[in-house]
Coordinates of C-alpha atoms in Angstrom, one line a residue:
M289 CA 28.1 6.7 9.1
A290 CA 26.1 3.5 9.0
E291 CA 24.6 2.6 11.9
R292 CA 22.8 -1.6 12.6
I293 CA 19.9 -2.1 14.0
T294 CA 17.9 -4.6 14.9
M295 CA 14.3 -5.7 13.1
T296 CA 11.6 -8.3 13.6
I297 CA 9.7 -8.9 10.8
Q298 CA 6.9 -12.0 9.6
K299 CA 8.3 -15.1 8.5
S300 CA 6.6 -15.0 5.1
L301 CA 7.8 -11.9 4.8
L302 CA 12.0 -12.3 5.0
K303 CA 10.9 -15.3 3.2
D304 CA 9.8 -12.9 0.8
L305 CA 12.4 -10.6 0.9
E306 CA 15.2 -13.6 0.6
D307 CA 13.6 -14.2 -2.3
V308 CA 14.1 -10.8 -4.5
I309 CA 17.7 -11.0 -2.8
K310 CA 18.1 -13.9 -5.1
E311 CA 17.0 -12.6 -7.9
S312 CA 18.3 -9.0 -7.6
N313 CA 21.8 -10.1 -6.8
K314 CA 22.0 -7.6 -4.2
S315 CA 22.7 -7.8 -0.2
R316 CA 19.7 -7.8 2.4
S317 CA 20.7 -4.3 3.4
E318 CA 21.2 -3.0 0.1
V319 CA 17.4 -4.6 0.1
I320 CA 15.9 -3.1 2.7
R321 CA 17.7 0.2 2.0
D322 CA 16.8 1.0 -0.8
A323 CA 13.0 0.0 0.4
L324 CA 13.4 2.5 3.0
I325 CA 14.7 5.3 1.0
D326 CA 11.7 4.9 -2.0
Y327 CA 9.0 4.4 1.7
I328 CA 10.3 7.9 3.3
K329 CA 10.7 10.0 -0.7
K330 CA 6.8 9.0 -0.7
Y331 CA 6.2 9.5 2.4
E332 CA 7.7 13.0 2.1
W333 CA 5.9 13.5 -1.3
L334 CA 2.6 12.6 -0.2
H335 CA 2.6 15.5 2.5
Q336 CA 3.6 18.5 0.1
I337 CA 0.9 18.7 -2.1
G338 CA -2.5 19.3 -0.6
S339 CA -4.8 17.7 -3.7
R340 CA -4.4 14.2 -5.2
A341 CA -5.5 11.9 -8.0
G342 CA -4.5 8.0 -7.7
E343 CA -5.4 4.5 -6.8
I344 CA -5.4 1.3 -4.5
T345 CA -4.5 -1.4 -5.5
L346 CA -5.9 -4.4 -3.2
V347 CA -5.8 -7.7 -3.3
Y348 CA -7.5 -10.0 -0.3
P349 CA -9.9 -13.2 0.3
L350 CA -13.9 -13.1 -0.4
N351 CA -14.3 -12.9 3.2
V352 CA -12.9 -9.6 3.5
H353 CA -14.9 -7.6 1.1
K354 CA -17.6 -6.5 2.9
K355 CA -15.1 -4.8 5.4
V356 CA -13.4 -3.4 2.4
L357 CA -17.0 -2.1 1.5
D358 CA -17.2 -0.7 4.9
V359 CA -14.1 1.4 4.7
E360 CA -14.6 2.6 1.3
N361 CA -18.3 3.9 2.3
K362 CA -16.9 6.3 4.7
Y363 CA -15.0 7.8 2.0
I364 CA -17.4 7.8 -1.2
N365 CA -16.9 11.9 -1.7
I366 CA -13.2 10.5 -2.8
I367 CA -14.0 7.5 -4.8
V368 CA -14.5 8.1 -7.9
T369 CA -14.8 4.5 -9.4
S370 CA -13.6 0.7 -8.2
I371 CA -13.0 -2.3 -10.2
N372 CA -12.8 -6.1 -8.9
Y373 CA -11.3 -9.0 -10.5
I374 CA -11.8 -12.2 -8.9
I375 CA -8.2 -14.6 -9.0
N376 CA -8.0 -18.2 -7.4
N377 CA -10.8 -17.1 -4.8
E378 CA -9.3 -13.6 -3.8
F379 CA -10.3 -10.0 -4.7
L380 CA -8.6 -8.3 -7.0
R381 CA -9.5 -5.0 -6.6
V382 CA -8.5 -1.0 -8.3
I383 CA -9.9 1.9 -6.3
V384 CA -9.9 5.4 -8.0
L385 CA -9.6 8.4 -6.2
K386 CA -9.5 12.3 -6.2
G387 CA -9.7 14.7 -3.6
P388 CA -7.8 15.9 -0.4
K389 CA -4.5 14.2 0.4
E390 CA -5.4 13.9 4.0
D391 CA -8.5 11.7 3.3
I392 CA -5.9 9.6 0.7
I393 CA -4.0 8.9 3.0
K394 CA -6.8 7.8 5.8
L395 CA -8.8 5.8 3.5
T396 CA -5.8 3.7 2.3
E397 CA -4.7 3.5 5.8
N398 CA -7.8 2.1 7.4
L399 CA -7.4 -0.5 3.9
K400 CA -4.6 -1.6 5.5
S401 CA -5.8 -2.7 8.8
I402 CA -8.4 -4.8 7.6
N403 CA -6.3 -7.6 8.8
D404 CA -6.3 -10.9 5.8
I405 CA -5.6 -8.0 3.1
K406 CA -2.5 -9.4 1.6
Y407 CA -1.6 -6.5 -0.8
A408 CA -2.7 -2.2 -0.3
K409 CA -0.1 0.2 -2.6
L410 CA -1.6 3.6 -3.1
T411 CA 0.1 5.3 -6.0
T412 CA -0.7 9.0 -6.6
V413 CA -0.3 11.8 -8.7
G414 CA -0.6 15.1 -7.1
F415 CA -2.0 19.0 -8.3
K416 CA -2.0 22.0 -7.7
N417 CA -5.3 23.8 -6.3

């Protein structure tokens, strides 16, 4: 049984969504439904295993770098290494992590909450303690 919902999103995100729809030949509902399924599966998976290894990929303007480093410093115990690459006056930063899932999730959420972060994506692999 399907149910209709209403949602509000930024105009720029809607434009990106419309671009994806054109390229994928899917309806708006199909694309949003697929994204929600992926998100829910990832969320459930993240909460099943105690320890993880993974990486966070970030893209942000140069003026945000200090804020990113300030957040990272609070989680130095789970950061294995990080690399930066500057493209068109923006940082592409990859942070490699290993540690408890709770710390990895908190770090990711804190980084995503920084204003002007353009992209933040966590990819993890689980392992049993």
